[in-house]
Tab-separated table of C-alpha atoms in Angstrom:
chain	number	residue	atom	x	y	z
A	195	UNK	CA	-40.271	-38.941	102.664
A	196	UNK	CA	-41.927	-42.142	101.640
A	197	UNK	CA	-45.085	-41.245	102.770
A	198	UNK	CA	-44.716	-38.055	101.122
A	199	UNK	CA	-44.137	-40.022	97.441
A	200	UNK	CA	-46.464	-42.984	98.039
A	201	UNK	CA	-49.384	-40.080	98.493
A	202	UNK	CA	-47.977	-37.931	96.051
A	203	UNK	CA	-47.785	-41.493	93.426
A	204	UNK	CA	-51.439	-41.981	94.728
A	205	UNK	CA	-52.514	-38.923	93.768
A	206	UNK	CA	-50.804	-38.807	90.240
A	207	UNK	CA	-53.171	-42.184	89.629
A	208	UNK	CA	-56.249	-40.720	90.850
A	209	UNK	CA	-55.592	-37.580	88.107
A	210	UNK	CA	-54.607	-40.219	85.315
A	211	UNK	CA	-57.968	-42.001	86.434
A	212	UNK	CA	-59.760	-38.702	86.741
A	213	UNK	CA	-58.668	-37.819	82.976
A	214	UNK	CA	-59.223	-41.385	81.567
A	215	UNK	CA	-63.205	-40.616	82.525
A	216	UNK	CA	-63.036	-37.449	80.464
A	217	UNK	CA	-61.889	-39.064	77.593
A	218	UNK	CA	-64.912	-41.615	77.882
A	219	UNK	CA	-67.705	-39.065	78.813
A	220	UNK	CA	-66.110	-36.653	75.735
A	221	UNK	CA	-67.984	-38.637	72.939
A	222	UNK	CA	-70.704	-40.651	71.922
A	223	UNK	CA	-70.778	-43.762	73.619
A	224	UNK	CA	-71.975	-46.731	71.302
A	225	UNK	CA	-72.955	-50.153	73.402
A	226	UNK	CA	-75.381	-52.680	71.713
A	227	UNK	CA	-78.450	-50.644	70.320
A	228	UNK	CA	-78.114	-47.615	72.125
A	229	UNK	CA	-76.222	-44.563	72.093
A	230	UNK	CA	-75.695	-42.657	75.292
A	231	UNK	CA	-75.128	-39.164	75.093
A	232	UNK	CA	-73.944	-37.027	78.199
A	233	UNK	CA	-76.712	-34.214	78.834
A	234	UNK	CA	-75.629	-32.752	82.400
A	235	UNK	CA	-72.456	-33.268	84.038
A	236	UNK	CA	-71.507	-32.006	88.168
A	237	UNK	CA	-67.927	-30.718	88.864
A	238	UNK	CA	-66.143	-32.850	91.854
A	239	UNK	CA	-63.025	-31.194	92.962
A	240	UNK	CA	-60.469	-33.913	94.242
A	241	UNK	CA	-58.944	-33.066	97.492
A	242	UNK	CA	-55.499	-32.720	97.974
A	243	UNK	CA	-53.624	-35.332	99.796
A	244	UNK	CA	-51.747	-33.894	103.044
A	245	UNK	CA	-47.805	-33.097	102.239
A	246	UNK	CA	-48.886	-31.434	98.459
A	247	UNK	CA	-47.602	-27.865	98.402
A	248	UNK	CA	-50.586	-25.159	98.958
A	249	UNK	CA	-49.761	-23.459	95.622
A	250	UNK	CA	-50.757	-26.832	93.464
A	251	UNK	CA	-53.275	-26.055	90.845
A	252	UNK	CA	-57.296	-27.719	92.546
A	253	UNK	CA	-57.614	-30.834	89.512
A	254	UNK	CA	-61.527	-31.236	88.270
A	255	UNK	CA	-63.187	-34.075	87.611
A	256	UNK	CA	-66.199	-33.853	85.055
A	257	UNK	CA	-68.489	-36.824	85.614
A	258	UNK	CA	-71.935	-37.371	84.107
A	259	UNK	CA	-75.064	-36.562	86.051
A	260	UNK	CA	-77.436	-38.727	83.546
A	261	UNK	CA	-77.580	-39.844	79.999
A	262	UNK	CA	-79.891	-39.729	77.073
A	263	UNK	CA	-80.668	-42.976	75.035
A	264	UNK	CA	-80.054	-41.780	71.164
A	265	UNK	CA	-82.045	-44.684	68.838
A	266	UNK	CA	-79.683	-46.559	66.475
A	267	UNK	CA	-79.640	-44.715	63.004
A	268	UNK	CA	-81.135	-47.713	61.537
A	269	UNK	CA	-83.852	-47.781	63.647
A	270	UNK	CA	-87.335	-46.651	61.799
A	271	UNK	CA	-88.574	-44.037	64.380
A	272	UNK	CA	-91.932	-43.802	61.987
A	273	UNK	CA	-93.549	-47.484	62.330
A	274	UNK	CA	-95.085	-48.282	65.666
A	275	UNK	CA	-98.066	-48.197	67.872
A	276	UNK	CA	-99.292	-45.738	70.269
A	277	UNK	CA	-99.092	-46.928	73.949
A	278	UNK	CA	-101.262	-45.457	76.546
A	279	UNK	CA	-98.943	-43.876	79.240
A	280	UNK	CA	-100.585	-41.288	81.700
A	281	UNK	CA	-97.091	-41.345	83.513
A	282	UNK	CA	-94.893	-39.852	81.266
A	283	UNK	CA	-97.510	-38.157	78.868
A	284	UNK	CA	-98.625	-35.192	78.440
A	285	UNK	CA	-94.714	-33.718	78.203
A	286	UNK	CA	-96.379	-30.075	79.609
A	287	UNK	CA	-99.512	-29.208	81.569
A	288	UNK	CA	-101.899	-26.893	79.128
A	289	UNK	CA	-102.153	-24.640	81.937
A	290	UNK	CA	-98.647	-23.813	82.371
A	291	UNK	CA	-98.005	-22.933	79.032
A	292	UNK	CA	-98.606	-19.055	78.928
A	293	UNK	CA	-98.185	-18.855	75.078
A	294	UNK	CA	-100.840	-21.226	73.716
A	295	UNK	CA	-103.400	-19.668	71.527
A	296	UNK	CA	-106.516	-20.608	72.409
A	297	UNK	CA	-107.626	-22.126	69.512
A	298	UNK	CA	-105.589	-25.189	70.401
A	299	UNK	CA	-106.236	-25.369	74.415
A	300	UNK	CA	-109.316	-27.763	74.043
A	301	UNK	CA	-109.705	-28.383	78.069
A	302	UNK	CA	-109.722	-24.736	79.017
A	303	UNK	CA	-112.145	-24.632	75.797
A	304	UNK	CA	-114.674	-26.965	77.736
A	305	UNK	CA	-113.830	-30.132	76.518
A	306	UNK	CA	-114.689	-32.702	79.056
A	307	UNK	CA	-111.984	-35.678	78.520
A	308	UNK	CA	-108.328	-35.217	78.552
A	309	UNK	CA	-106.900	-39.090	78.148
A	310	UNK	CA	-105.897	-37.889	74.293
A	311	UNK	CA	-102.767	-35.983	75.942
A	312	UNK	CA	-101.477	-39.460	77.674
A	313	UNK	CA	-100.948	-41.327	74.550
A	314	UNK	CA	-97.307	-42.115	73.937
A	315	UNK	CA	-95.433	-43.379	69.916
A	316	UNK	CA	-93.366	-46.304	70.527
A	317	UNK	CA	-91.658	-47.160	67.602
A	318	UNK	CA	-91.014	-51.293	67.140
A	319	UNK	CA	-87.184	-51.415	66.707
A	320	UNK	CA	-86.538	-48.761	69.644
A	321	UNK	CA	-87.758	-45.883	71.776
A	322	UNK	CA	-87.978	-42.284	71.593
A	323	UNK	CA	-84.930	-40.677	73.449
A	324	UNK	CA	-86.874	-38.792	76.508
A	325	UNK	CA	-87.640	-35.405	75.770
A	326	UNK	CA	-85.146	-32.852	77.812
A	327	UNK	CA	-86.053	-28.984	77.122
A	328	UNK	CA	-82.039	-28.132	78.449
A	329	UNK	CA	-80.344	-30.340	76.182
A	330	UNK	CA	-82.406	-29.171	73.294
A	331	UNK	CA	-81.523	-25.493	73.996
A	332	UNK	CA	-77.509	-26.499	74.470
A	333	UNK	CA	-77.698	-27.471	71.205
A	334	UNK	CA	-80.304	-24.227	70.178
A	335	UNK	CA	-77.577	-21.912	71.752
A	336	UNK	CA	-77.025	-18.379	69.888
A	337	UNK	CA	-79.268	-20.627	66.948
A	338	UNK	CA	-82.431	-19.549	65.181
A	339	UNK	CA	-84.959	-22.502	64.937
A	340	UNK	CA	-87.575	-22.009	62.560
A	341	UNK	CA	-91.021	-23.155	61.405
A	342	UNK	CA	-92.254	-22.303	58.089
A	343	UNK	CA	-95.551	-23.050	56.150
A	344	UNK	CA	-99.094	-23.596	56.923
A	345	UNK	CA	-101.209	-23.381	60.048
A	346	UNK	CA	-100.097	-27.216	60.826
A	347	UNK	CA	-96.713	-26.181	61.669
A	348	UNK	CA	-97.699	-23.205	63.260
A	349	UNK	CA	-99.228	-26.086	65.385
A	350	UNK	CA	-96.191	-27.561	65.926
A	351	UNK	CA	-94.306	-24.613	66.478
A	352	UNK	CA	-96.648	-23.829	69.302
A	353	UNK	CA	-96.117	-27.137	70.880
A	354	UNK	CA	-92.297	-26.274	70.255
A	355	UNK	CA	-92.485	-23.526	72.368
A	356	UNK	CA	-94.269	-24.892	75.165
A	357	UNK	CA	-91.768	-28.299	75.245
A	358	UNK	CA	-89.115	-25.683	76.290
A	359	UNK	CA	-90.487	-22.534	77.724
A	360	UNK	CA	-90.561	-24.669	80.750
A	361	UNK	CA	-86.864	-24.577	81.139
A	362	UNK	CA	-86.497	-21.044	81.063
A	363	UNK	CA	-87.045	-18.637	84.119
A	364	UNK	CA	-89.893	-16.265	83.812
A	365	UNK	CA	-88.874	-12.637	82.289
A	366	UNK	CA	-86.304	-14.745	80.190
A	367	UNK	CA	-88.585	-15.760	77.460
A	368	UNK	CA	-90.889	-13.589	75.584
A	369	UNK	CA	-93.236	-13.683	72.370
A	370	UNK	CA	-93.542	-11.295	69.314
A	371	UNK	CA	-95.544	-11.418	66.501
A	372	UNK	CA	-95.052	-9.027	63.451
A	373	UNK	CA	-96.422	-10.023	60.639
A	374	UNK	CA	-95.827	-13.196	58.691
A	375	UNK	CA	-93.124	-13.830	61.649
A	376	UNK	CA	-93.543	-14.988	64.939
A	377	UNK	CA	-90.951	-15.220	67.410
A	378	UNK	CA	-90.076	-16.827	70.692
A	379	UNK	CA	-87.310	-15.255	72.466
A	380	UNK	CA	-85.166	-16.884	74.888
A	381	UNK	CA	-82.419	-14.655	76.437
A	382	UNK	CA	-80.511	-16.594	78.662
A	383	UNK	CA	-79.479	-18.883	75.316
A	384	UNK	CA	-79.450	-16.516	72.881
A	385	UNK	CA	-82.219	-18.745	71.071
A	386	UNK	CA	-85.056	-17.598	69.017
A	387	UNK	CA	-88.251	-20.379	68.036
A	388	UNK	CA	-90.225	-18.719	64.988
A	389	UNK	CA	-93.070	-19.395	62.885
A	390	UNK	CA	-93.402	-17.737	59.280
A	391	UNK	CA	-96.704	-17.840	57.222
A	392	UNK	CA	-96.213	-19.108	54.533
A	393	UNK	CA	-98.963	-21.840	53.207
A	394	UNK	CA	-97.711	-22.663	49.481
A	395	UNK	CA	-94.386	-22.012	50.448
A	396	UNK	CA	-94.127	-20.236	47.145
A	397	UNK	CA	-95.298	-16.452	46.818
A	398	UNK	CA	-99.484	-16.483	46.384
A	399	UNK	CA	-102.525	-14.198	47.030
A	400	UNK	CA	-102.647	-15.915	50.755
A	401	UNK	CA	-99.272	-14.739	51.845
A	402	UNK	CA	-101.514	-12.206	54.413
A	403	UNK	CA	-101.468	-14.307	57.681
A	404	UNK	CA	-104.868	-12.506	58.629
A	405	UNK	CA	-106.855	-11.873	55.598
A	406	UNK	CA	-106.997	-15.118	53.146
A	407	UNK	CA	-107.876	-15.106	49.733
A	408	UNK	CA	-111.505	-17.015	48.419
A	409	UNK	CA	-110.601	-20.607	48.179
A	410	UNK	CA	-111.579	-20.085	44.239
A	411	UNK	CA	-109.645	-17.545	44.212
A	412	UNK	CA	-106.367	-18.524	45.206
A	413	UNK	CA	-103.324	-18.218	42.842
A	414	UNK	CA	-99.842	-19.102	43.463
A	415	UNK	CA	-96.983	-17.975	41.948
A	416	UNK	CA	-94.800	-21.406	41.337
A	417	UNK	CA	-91.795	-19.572	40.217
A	418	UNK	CA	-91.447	-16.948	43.200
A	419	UNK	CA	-90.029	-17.701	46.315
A	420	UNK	CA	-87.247	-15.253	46.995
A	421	UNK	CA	-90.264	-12.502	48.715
A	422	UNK	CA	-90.571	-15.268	51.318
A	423	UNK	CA	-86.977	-17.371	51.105
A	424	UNK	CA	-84.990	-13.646	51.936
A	425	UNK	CA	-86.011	-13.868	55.679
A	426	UNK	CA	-84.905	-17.748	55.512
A	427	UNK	CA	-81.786	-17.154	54.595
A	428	UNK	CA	-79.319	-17.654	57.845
A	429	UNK	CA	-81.429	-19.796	59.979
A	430	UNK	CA	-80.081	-22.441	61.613
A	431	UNK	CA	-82.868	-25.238	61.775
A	432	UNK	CA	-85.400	-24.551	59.078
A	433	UNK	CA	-88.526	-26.985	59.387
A	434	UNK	CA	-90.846	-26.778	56.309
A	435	UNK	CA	-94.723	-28.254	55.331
A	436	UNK	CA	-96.986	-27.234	52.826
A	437	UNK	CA	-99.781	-29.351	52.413
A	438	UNK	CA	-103.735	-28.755	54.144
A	439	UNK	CA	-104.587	-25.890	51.571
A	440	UNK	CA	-103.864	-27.918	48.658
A	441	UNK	CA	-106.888	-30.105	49.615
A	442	UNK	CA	-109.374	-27.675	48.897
A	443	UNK	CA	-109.426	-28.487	45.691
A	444	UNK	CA	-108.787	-30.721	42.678
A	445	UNK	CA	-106.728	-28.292	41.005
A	446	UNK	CA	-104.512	-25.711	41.379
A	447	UNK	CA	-104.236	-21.953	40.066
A	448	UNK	CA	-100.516	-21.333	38.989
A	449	UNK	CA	-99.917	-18.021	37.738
A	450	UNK	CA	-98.630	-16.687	34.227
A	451	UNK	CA	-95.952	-13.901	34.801
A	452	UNK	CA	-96.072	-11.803	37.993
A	453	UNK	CA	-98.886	-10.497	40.367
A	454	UNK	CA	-97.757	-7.136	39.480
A	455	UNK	CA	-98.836	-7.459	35.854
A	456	UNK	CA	-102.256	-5.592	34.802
A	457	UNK	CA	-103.765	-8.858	33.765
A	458	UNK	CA	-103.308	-11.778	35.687
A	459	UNK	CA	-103.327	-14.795	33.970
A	460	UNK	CA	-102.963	-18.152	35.120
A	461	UNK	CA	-103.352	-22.353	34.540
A	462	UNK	CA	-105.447	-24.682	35.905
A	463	UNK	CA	-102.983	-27.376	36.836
A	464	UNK	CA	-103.774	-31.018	38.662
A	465	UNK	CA	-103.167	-30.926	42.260
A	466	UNK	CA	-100.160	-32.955	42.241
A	467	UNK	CA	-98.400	-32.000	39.320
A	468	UNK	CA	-98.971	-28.387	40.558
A	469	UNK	CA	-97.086	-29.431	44.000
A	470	UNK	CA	-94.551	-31.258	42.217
A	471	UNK	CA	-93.809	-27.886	40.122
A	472	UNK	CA	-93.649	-25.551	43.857
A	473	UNK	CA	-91.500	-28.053	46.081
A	474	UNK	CA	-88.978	-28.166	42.814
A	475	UNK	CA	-88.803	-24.236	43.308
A	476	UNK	CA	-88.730	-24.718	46.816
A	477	UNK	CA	-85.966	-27.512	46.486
A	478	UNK	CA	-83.667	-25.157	44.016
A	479	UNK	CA	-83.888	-22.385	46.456
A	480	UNK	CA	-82.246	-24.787	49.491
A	481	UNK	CA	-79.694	-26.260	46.887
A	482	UNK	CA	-78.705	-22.146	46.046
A	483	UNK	CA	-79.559	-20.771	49.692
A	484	UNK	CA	-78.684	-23.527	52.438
A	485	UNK	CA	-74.734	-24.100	53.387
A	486	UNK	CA	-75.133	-27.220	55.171
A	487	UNK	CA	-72.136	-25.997	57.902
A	488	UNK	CA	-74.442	-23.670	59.084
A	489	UNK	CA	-78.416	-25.057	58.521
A	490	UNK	CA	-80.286	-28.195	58.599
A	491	UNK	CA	-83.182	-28.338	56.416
A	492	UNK	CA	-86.425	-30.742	57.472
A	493	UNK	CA	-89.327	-31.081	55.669
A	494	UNK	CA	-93.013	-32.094	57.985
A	495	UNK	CA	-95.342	-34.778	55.541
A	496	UNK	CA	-98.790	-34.194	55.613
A	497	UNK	CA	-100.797	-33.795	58.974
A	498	UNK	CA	-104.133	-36.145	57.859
A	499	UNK	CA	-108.217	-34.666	58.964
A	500	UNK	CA	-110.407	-36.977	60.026
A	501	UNK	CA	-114.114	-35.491	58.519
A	502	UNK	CA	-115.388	-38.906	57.404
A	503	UNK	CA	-115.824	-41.156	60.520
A	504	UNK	CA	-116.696	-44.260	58.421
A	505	UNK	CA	-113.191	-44.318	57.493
A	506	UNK	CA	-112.719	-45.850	61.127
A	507	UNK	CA	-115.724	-48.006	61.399
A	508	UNK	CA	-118.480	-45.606	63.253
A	509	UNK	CA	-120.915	-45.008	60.414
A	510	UNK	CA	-122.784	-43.182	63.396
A	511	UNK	CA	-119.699	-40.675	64.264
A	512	UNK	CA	-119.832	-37.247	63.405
A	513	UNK	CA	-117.007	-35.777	62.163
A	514	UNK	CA	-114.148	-36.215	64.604
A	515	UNK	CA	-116.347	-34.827	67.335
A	516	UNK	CA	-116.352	-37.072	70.744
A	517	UNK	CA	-113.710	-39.599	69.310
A	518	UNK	CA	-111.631	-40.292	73.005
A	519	UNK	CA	-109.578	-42.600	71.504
A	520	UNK	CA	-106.789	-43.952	68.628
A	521	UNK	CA	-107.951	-46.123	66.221
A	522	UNK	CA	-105.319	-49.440	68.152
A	523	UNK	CA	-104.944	-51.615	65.433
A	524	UNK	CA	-102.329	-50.187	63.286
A	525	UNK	CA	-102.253	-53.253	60.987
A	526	UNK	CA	-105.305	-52.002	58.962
A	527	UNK	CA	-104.501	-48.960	56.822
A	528	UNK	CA	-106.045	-45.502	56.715
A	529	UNK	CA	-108.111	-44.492	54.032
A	530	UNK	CA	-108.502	-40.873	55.269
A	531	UNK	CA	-108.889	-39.142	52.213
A	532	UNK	CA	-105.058	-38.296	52.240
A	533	UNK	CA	-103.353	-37.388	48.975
A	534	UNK	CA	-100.614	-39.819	49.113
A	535	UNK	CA	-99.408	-38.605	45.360
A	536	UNK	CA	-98.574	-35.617	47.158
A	537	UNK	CA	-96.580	-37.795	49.784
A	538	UNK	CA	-94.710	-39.226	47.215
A	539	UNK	CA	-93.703	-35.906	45.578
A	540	UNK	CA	-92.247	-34.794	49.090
A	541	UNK	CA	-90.621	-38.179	49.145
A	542	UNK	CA	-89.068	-37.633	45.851
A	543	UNK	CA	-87.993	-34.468	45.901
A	544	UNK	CA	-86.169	-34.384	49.507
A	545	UNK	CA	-84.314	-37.136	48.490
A	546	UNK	CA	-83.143	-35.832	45.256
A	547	UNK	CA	-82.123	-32.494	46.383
A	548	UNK	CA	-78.030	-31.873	46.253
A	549	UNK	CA	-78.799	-30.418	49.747
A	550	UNK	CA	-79.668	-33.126	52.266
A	551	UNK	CA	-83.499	-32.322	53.610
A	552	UNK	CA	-84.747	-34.762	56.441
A	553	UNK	CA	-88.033	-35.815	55.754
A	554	UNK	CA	-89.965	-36.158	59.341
A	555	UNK	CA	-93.273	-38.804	58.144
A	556	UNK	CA	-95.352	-37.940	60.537
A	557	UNK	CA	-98.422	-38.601	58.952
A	558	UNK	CA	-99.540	-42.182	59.123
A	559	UNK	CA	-98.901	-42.087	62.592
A	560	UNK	CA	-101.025	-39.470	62.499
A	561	UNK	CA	-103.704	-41.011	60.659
A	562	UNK	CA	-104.566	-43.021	63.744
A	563	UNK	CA	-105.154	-40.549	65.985
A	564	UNK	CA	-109.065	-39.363	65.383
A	565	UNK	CA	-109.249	-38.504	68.915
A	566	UNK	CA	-106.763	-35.817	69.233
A	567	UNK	CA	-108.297	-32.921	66.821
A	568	UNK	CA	-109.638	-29.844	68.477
A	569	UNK	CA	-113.213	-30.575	67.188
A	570	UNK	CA	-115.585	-27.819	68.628
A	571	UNK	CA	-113.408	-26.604	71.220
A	572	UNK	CA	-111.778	-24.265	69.070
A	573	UNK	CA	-112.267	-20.836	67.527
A	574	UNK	CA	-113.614	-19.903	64.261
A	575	UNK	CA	-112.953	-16.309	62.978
A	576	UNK	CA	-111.023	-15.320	66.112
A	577	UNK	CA	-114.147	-16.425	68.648
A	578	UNK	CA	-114.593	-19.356	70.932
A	579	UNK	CA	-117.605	-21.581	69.439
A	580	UNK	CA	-120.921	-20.742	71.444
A	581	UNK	CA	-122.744	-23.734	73.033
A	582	UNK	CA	-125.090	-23.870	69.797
A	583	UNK	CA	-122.196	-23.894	67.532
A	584	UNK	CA	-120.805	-26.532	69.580
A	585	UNK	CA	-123.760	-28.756	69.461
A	586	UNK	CA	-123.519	-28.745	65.970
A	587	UNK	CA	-120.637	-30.251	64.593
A	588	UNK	CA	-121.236	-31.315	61.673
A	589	UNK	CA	-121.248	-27.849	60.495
A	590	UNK	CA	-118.261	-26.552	63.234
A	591	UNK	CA	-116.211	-29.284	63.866
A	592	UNK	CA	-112.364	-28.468	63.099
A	593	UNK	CA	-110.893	-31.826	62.513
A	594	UNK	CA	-107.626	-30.428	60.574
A	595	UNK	CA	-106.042	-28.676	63.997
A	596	UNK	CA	-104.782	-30.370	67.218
A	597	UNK	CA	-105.444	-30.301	70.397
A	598	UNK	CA	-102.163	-29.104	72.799
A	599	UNK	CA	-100.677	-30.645	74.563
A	600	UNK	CA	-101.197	-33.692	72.199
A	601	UNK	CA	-100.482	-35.010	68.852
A	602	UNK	CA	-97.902	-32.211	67.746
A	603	UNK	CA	-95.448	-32.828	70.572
A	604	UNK	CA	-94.783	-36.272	69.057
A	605	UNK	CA	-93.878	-34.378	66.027
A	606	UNK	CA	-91.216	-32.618	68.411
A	607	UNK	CA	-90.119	-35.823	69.696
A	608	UNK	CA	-89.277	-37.103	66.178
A	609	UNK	CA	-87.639	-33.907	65.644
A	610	UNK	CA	-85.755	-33.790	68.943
A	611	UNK	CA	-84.708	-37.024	67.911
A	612	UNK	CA	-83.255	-35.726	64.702
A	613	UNK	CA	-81.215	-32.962	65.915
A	614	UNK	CA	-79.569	-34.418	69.384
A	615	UNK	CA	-78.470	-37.656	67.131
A	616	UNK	CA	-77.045	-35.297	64.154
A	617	UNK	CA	-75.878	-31.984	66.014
């Protein structure tokens, strides 16, 4: 009979123990700079000590597997250095993506070098939390993630796609395009990854993913967003830019009245008053659209183009062709050419809105990397550059797009970032 209590007391401890590590693996766990998060956990049934009845209900034990460091909230994920790391970097083989266009798969596209893919962001005051595709879709479960703007996000949506396609079983995933929408399906969470085209943001004469209006003749519509902010409404990460086709010139179009009116008048506005007037529109339409239970609302800064390489020292360089390398010293500023007014507008705005909108700066981190562009290993009009093309590329380099895998997937990581520590 004593035997039978002191095993039966024993195994009343080992369940209060067993609970206790519950309570501890339940939450966050804060200790000095770091915050661990539980991202897998194994089941350990405890065995039942000889003399306890049959019909006893089998206790389970939840302990973690491994553990995700979170960066302190203080911690500015944007200033840093990029650290060359072939071990951890690229996050996903180019071949093994299926889904990559091929205007962004600059190896199969016959570039020789490949080191641009290994280059890691290393913030000063922390690190990156490691990129895990599973965790990322626990928290994208039954959710709609999506990417809206210009052909720079659809960049990073691409990379987006390949960071977690890798978790999923084949003839679980799929990819649809119809449309200003893309979509990447993932069955097995219920999860859906899209891409809308929409380059002002605001309605314009460019809405057409395909066929693009004369860069003269663009007009956008400041006022109107609703034709594009309808198939917004719901989602449950919405990640916005608008930015690269506001470069192509000095000022902007904006249109009197409606495209639907029998003469189309319009203003000539300066470049970043006109952006200032759209991402106001754009900001009332999250304030009235957005219930922050539901969605959280980012908003991508400028991605930078490197055309000019005496902006990084080689008077010699053409273009951003056969630059294998980040400019390393990030204590001398970029002069790139980048409309920082138009920075500050995004700055402004995002943090004035009554609906909070996470501003991802991704762009003087960005301004550093000269090497990572897809250059003449890319299409133009829906075909692959021909050697002659290629050999001339100061007429055919592309130094607005990236290369993947490469500089977009540290976009992801900031993102990633973002969502694990706020979810």
């Amino acid at each position: 009979m004593y035997s039978f209590l002191a095993m039966k007391s024993s195994f009343g401890i080992l369940v209060m123990f067993s609970l206790a590590l519950i309570m501890v693996f339940k939450f966050s766990i804060f200790k000095g700079d770091s915050r661990l998060v539980v991202t897998k956990s194994m089941l350990i049934s405890t065995q039942k000590p000889l003399g306890i009845m049959e019909e006893e209900d089998e206790e389970e034990v939840i302990l973690p597997e491994e553990e995700v460091i979170l960066p302190p909230e203080d911690c500015d994920l944007f200033t840093g250095n990029w650290v060359f790391d072939n071990l951890t970097h690229p996050l996903y083989r180019e071949d093994e993506c299926e889904f990559l266009s091929r205007q962004v798969t600059c190896v199969r596209n016959g570039r020789p070098d490949s080191s641009y893919q290994n280059w890691r962001w290393q913030p000063h005051q922390c690190s990156l939390p490691k990129f895990k595709a599973k965790l990322l879709l626990e928290k994208l479960r039954g959710k709609r993630l999506m990417f809206v703007g210009d052909s720079l996000n659809r960049n990073q949506w691409e990379s987006m796609i390949c960071l977690l396609q890798s978790a999923v079983p084949q003839g679980k995933k799929s990819l649809s395009k119809t449309g200003d929408l893309n979509v990447f399906k993932i069955e097995e969470y219920n999860t859906t990854v899209e891409y809308y085209w929409a380059p002002f943001l605001v309605e314009s004469n460019s809405d057409n993913p395909t066929m693009h209006s004369n860069i003269q003749d663009r007009l956008i519509n400041s006022k109107s967003i609703n034709i594009h902010g309808d198939k917004w409404k719901g989602v449950d990460y919405l990640v916005f830019n608008t930015y690269v086709w506001w470069m192509n010139t000095l000022s902007v179009k904006l249109l009197r009245g409606s495209f639907n009116d029998d003469l189309v008048k319009y203003d000539e506005i300066e470049r970043s008053i006109a952006y200032r007037e759209v991402l106001k529109t754009w900001a009332e339409w999250v304030e009235n659209n957005v219930d922050t239970k539901l969605t959280s609302v980012y908003f991508i800064s400028m991605s930078p183009v490197h055309y000019n390489s005496a902006h990084w020292n080689n008077p010699d360089g053409i273009r951003c062709a056969k630059e294998t390398a980040p400019v390393l010293n990030m204590s001398i500023p970029m002069y790139l050419g980048t409309d920082k007014r138009l920075f500050e507008v995004a700055e402004n705005v995002t943090q004035s809105t009554k609906v909070p909108v996470h501003l991802i700066n991704i762009t003087t981190l960005s301004e550093y990397r000269k090497d990572a562009h897809t250059s003449v290993y890319t299409l133009r009009q829906g075909k692959l550059l021909t050697p002659e093309q290629q050999a001339d590329p100061a007429a055919y380099a592309d130094c607005i797009h990236w290369c993947l895998p490469g500089l977009p997937d540290t976009w992801n990581e900031l993102l990633y970032a973002h969502i694990i520590s706020h979810s």
